Each structure stands twice: as C-alpha cells, then as structure tokens.
Short mmCIF file of C-alpha atoms in Angstrom, two decimals:
data_model
loop_
_atom_site.label_atom_id
_atom_site.label_comp_id
_atom_site.label_asym_id
_atom_site.label_seq_id
_atom_site.Cartn_x
_atom_site.Cartn_y
_atom_site.Cartn_z
CA PRO X 991 5.13 -42.46 -18.88
CA VAL X 992 8.18 -44.12 -19.01
CA GLY X 993 12.00 -43.24 -19.34
CA ILE X 994 15.38 -43.77 -18.77
CA LYS X 995 17.94 -41.76 -17.06
CA PHE X 996 22.50 -42.19 -16.87
CA CYS X 997 25.90 -40.46 -16.92
CA VAL X 998 26.89 -40.22 -19.98
CA GLY X 999 30.49 -42.23 -20.54
CA SER X 1000 30.57 -42.43 -23.94
CA PHE X 1001 28.52 -40.88 -27.32
CA LYS X 1002 29.33 -43.78 -29.27
CA GLU X 1003 27.09 -46.28 -26.76
CA VAL X 1004 24.68 -43.49 -26.56
CA GLU X 1005 23.94 -43.81 -30.41
CA GLU X 1006 23.96 -47.27 -30.66
CA LEU X 1007 21.84 -47.61 -28.20
CA ILE X 1008 19.54 -44.78 -29.93
CA ARG X 1009 19.92 -46.49 -32.83
CA GLU X 1010 18.54 -49.92 -31.79
CA MET X 1011 15.70 -48.36 -29.97
CA VAL X 1012 15.02 -47.06 -33.44
CA ASP X 1013 15.56 -50.41 -35.15
CA GLN X 1014 13.34 -52.01 -32.66
CA ASP X 1015 10.69 -49.22 -32.56
CA THR X 1016 10.84 -48.84 -28.77
CA LEU X 1017 11.94 -45.15 -27.78
CA PRO X 1018 11.12 -44.40 -24.09
CA ASP X 1019 8.79 -41.26 -23.28
CA TYR X 1020 12.10 -39.51 -21.84
CA ILE X 1021 16.01 -39.74 -21.52
CA SER X 1022 17.33 -37.86 -18.66
CA VAL X 1023 20.87 -37.09 -19.15
CA ASP X 1024 22.93 -36.28 -15.47
CA GLY X 1025 25.90 -34.80 -15.59
CA SER X 1026 29.16 -36.16 -13.69
CA GLU X 1027 28.80 -33.53 -11.49
CA GLY X 1028 25.89 -34.90 -10.27
CA GLY X 1029 25.48 -37.88 -7.95
CA THR X 1030 24.02 -38.04 -3.91
CA GLY X 1031 26.41 -38.52 -0.81
CA ALA X 1032 25.34 -42.67 -1.56
CA ALA X 1033 27.55 -43.11 -4.74
CA PRO X 1034 30.99 -44.56 -4.33
CA GLN X 1035 33.59 -41.47 -4.47
CA ALA X 1036 35.02 -42.76 -6.77
CA PHE X 1037 32.16 -42.78 -9.27
CA MET X 1038 31.80 -38.76 -7.81
CA ASP X 1039 35.19 -37.69 -9.01
CA ARG X 1040 36.20 -39.19 -11.87
CA VAL X 1041 33.28 -41.15 -13.75
CA GLY X 1042 31.08 -39.52 -16.47
CA VAL X 1043 30.54 -36.49 -19.28
CA PRO X 1044 29.93 -33.05 -17.29
CA LEU X 1045 26.73 -32.15 -17.75
CA PHE X 1046 26.66 -29.39 -20.74
CA PRO X 1047 28.50 -31.37 -23.04
CA ALA X 1048 26.78 -34.61 -22.41
CA LEU X 1049 23.30 -33.02 -22.92
CA SER X 1050 24.56 -31.31 -26.08
CA GLY X 1051 26.16 -34.71 -27.49
CA VAL X 1052 22.52 -36.27 -26.82
CA ASN X 1053 20.63 -33.71 -28.03
CA LYS X 1054 22.94 -33.85 -30.91
CA ILE X 1055 22.46 -37.32 -31.69
CA LEU X 1056 18.51 -37.47 -31.14
CA ARG X 1057 18.50 -35.13 -34.27
CA LYS X 1058 20.81 -37.49 -36.29
CA VAL X 1059 18.87 -40.31 -35.86
CA GLY X 1060 15.65 -38.19 -36.46
CA VAL X 1061 14.00 -39.24 -33.46
CA ARG X 1062 14.15 -35.64 -31.28
CA ASP X 1063 10.78 -35.24 -31.93
CA ARG X 1064 9.40 -38.41 -30.50
CA LEU X 1065 10.60 -38.10 -26.80
CA LYS X 1066 11.40 -35.29 -24.53
CA LEU X 1067 15.08 -34.90 -22.48
CA MET X 1068 15.83 -33.71 -19.48
CA ALA X 1069 18.81 -32.91 -17.66
CA ALA X 1070 20.45 -32.91 -14.01
CA GLY X 1071 23.27 -32.01 -12.66
CA LYS X 1072 24.17 -29.11 -10.00
CA LEU X 1073 21.18 -27.19 -11.87
CA ILE X 1074 20.93 -24.91 -8.43
CA ASN X 1075 20.75 -21.91 -9.69
CA PRO X 1076 18.58 -19.80 -12.63
CA GLY X 1077 21.61 -19.31 -14.62
CA ARG X 1078 22.60 -23.33 -15.17
CA GLN X 1079 19.22 -24.12 -15.51
CA MET X 1080 19.19 -21.17 -18.56
CA LEU X 1081 22.27 -23.22 -20.10
CA ALA X 1082 20.33 -26.73 -19.85
CA PHE X 1083 17.26 -25.65 -21.62
CA ALA X 1084 19.78 -23.39 -24.10
CA LEU X 1085 21.44 -26.57 -25.00
CA GLY X 1086 17.94 -28.65 -25.73
CA ALA X 1087 16.53 -29.84 -22.21
CA ASP X 1088 12.51 -29.86 -22.65
CA ALA X 1089 12.98 -30.18 -18.76
CA ILE X 1090 15.28 -30.11 -15.71
CA TYR X 1091 15.33 -31.15 -12.25
CA THR X 1092 17.40 -30.60 -9.29
CA ALA X 1093 17.44 -31.78 -5.71
CA ARG X 1094 21.17 -29.81 -4.59
CA GLY X 1095 18.84 -26.90 -3.92
CA PHE X 1096 16.50 -28.36 -2.53
CA MET X 1097 18.65 -30.28 -0.01
CA LEU X 1098 20.55 -27.23 0.89
CA SER X 1099 17.83 -25.20 2.22
CA LEU X 1100 16.48 -27.91 4.27
CA GLY X 1101 20.18 -27.93 5.98
CA CYS X 1102 22.26 -29.94 4.00
CA ILE X 1103 25.27 -30.27 4.91
CA GLN X 1104 26.93 -32.19 2.40
CA ALA X 1105 27.88 -34.96 4.92
CA LEU X 1106 27.82 -37.81 2.16
CA GLN X 1107 26.40 -40.13 4.38
CA CYS X 1108 22.85 -40.09 2.34
CA GLY X 1109 22.69 -44.23 1.92
CA LYS X 1110 24.04 -45.06 5.51
CA ASN X 1111 20.85 -43.73 7.52
CA THR X 1112 23.49 -41.67 9.47
CA CYS X 1113 22.69 -38.07 8.23
CA PRO X 1114 23.48 -36.03 10.77
CA ILE X 1115 20.83 -32.80 9.45
CA GLY X 1116 17.86 -35.57 9.62
CA ILE X 1117 17.30 -35.43 5.92
CA THR X 1118 18.12 -38.93 4.28
CA THR X 1119 17.45 -40.81 7.56
CA HIS X 1120 15.21 -42.94 9.08
CA ASP X 1121 16.63 -42.56 12.54
CA PRO X 1122 13.96 -40.89 14.49
CA ALA X 1123 16.70 -39.19 17.14
CA LEU X 1124 18.72 -38.09 13.64
CA GLN X 1125 15.04 -36.94 11.78
CA ARG X 1126 14.28 -34.72 15.15
CA GLY X 1127 17.00 -32.31 13.85
CA LEU X 1128 15.21 -31.40 10.85
CA ASP X 1129 13.04 -28.79 12.12
CA ILE X 1130 9.66 -28.89 9.19
CA ALA X 1131 8.37 -25.42 10.65
CA THR X 1132 11.76 -23.70 9.77
CA LYS X 1133 12.47 -25.51 7.17
CA SER X 1134 9.98 -25.41 4.83
CA LEU X 1135 9.78 -21.87 4.97
CA ARG X 1136 13.84 -21.67 3.42
CA VAL X 1137 12.57 -24.11 1.15
CA ASN X 1138 9.45 -22.12 -0.21
CA ASN X 1139 11.99 -18.66 -0.43
CA TYR X 1140 14.20 -20.77 -2.84
CA VAL X 1141 11.89 -21.99 -4.88
CA HIS X 1142 10.26 -18.47 -4.68
CA ASN X 1143 13.69 -17.07 -5.76
CA LEU X 1144 14.59 -19.61 -8.34
CA GLU X 1145 11.57 -18.77 -10.10
CA HIS X 1146 11.45 -15.05 -10.08
CA ASP X 1147 15.32 -15.23 -11.53
CA LEU X 1148 14.86 -17.67 -14.01
CA ALA X 1149 11.62 -15.44 -15.10
CA GLU X 1150 14.24 -12.20 -15.08
CA LEU X 1151 16.96 -14.12 -17.44
CA LEU X 1152 14.30 -15.74 -19.62
CA ALA X 1153 13.13 -12.04 -20.25
CA ALA X 1154 16.37 -10.49 -20.76
CA THR X 1155 16.71 -12.92 -23.95
CA GLY X 1156 13.24 -11.55 -25.49
CA GLN X 1157 11.80 -15.01 -25.72
CA ARG X 1158 8.11 -15.82 -23.90
CA CYS X 1159 9.04 -19.26 -22.80
CA LEU X 1160 12.13 -22.02 -22.45
CA SER X 1161 11.45 -24.25 -24.97
CA GLU X 1162 12.20 -20.75 -27.21
CA LEU X 1163 16.31 -20.86 -25.63
CA THR X 1164 18.54 -21.96 -28.07
CA MET X 1165 22.36 -21.71 -27.43
CA ARG X 1166 22.06 -18.09 -30.04
CA ASN X 1167 20.29 -16.47 -26.74
CA LEU X 1168 23.46 -17.07 -24.99
CA PHE X 1169 27.14 -15.31 -25.60
CA VAL X 1170 29.93 -17.66 -25.72
CA PRO X 1171 33.32 -16.87 -25.39
CA GLU X 1172 35.94 -18.78 -27.66
CA ASP X 1173 37.59 -19.84 -24.48
CA SER X 1174 34.88 -21.34 -22.82
CA THR X 1175 34.26 -24.49 -21.92
CA LEU X 1176 30.72 -24.21 -24.27
CA ALA X 1177 32.51 -23.16 -27.48
CA PRO X 1178 33.44 -26.71 -28.18
CA LEU X 1179 29.36 -27.30 -28.25
CA LEU X 1180 28.50 -24.57 -30.80
CA ASP X 1181 28.76 -25.34 -34.46
CA ASN X 1182 30.06 -22.98 -36.75
CA GLU X 1183 27.07 -20.85 -37.54
CA THR X 1184 25.65 -19.93 -33.64
CA ARG X 1185 29.05 -19.76 -32.37
CA GLN X 1186 29.17 -16.81 -34.60
CA LEU X 1187 25.69 -15.52 -33.69
CA SER X 1188 26.26 -16.14 -30.19
CA ASN X 1189 29.35 -14.07 -30.11
CA ILE X 1190 28.07 -11.04 -31.95
#
C-alpha cells in the first residue's frame, strides 16, 4: 500500500491536493492525518508548539473533504496524534478514521520520560539510541511486561466502550454515538442533524 501522511495546515490546500489526485486518477491507498499534538522529540520545538490543526478537527475536515469530492470509498483514512487511551481512540473512529495508530502509549510503557532527545542518539532511557551504554538502561524483560499490560488494558477498555455504544465494530461508530455538549471543542465539527442527535 502507498499512502501519504500529513498534519493539516490548510483545509483549502488539502481539498486542492485531493482534487488534483482525482483529476490525475492517482489516489493513494490511504491518507494518514496526524494532529498537531502529535510529533516526536526530534521535531523542532516551534513546530510542536505552534504548527498544524489538532487531530479531531483535522480528521473531521479531511473526512468531509473526501466525501465532498466523492472519493471517500476509494481510500482508507488513518489517524494519529496522542491517541494514547481508548476514549481518544473512540473519538477518532467516530470522526471517520478507518484505522488509528499510536506510539506514545507504547513509549511511555517502555519508560519514556519525554526528554525530547529522540533524534540526537542521547536518549537517557535507552529507547531511541544506538549507543550501547545508553541501551543498557532499557530492561527488555521488565518493560515487555509493561507493554503487554498496556496493550491488554487498552484493548479491553476499547471493547467495553464500543459495547456501551451498542455497536458491534469500530467501523460502525459515528458522531451520533457520542454525547457532545454544545460548548465542547468538538461541537463545531457536527452538522445540524448530528448535533441534535448527539445531544439527546
């Protein structure tokens, strides 16, 4: 599969890009939207703090553009950006993601202290380094159990949340499965019909 990943800076530019893809009949297999709250310790601080649209409005916007242009069924939409817990993951699926991916939860369960040295080969915990002296700090036997616990609990809680919505699979989720208060940051993402149904 061939895809593209980006953090949305302008919905107008995203729509222009997608329309050009349609004109050339060269759509990717997937588009991955990363929220501005994502990023690694290798990114410039100014970019981490000030560039891009947060994941949920970005994901909703790209999903709407794909539907507007009429190609939503021709590719998969993926999402990332601090999707560390099942609640945020459910929101991403409800906003149109076909799949989500996350690194942060796994990194934290490995012992990441967010030293922001990922690209410098000086990670003090030994996770993002090739320095043998620093790598000794990563105890695989102990940390693998923590990663396993994180995955097990994440999947368990996600399944319970899904069951609470009455849906059988994540692909059935829509904003109608969520309660979104009028003063919520998610409220502007809803159309009028969905806003009325989600607030019942």
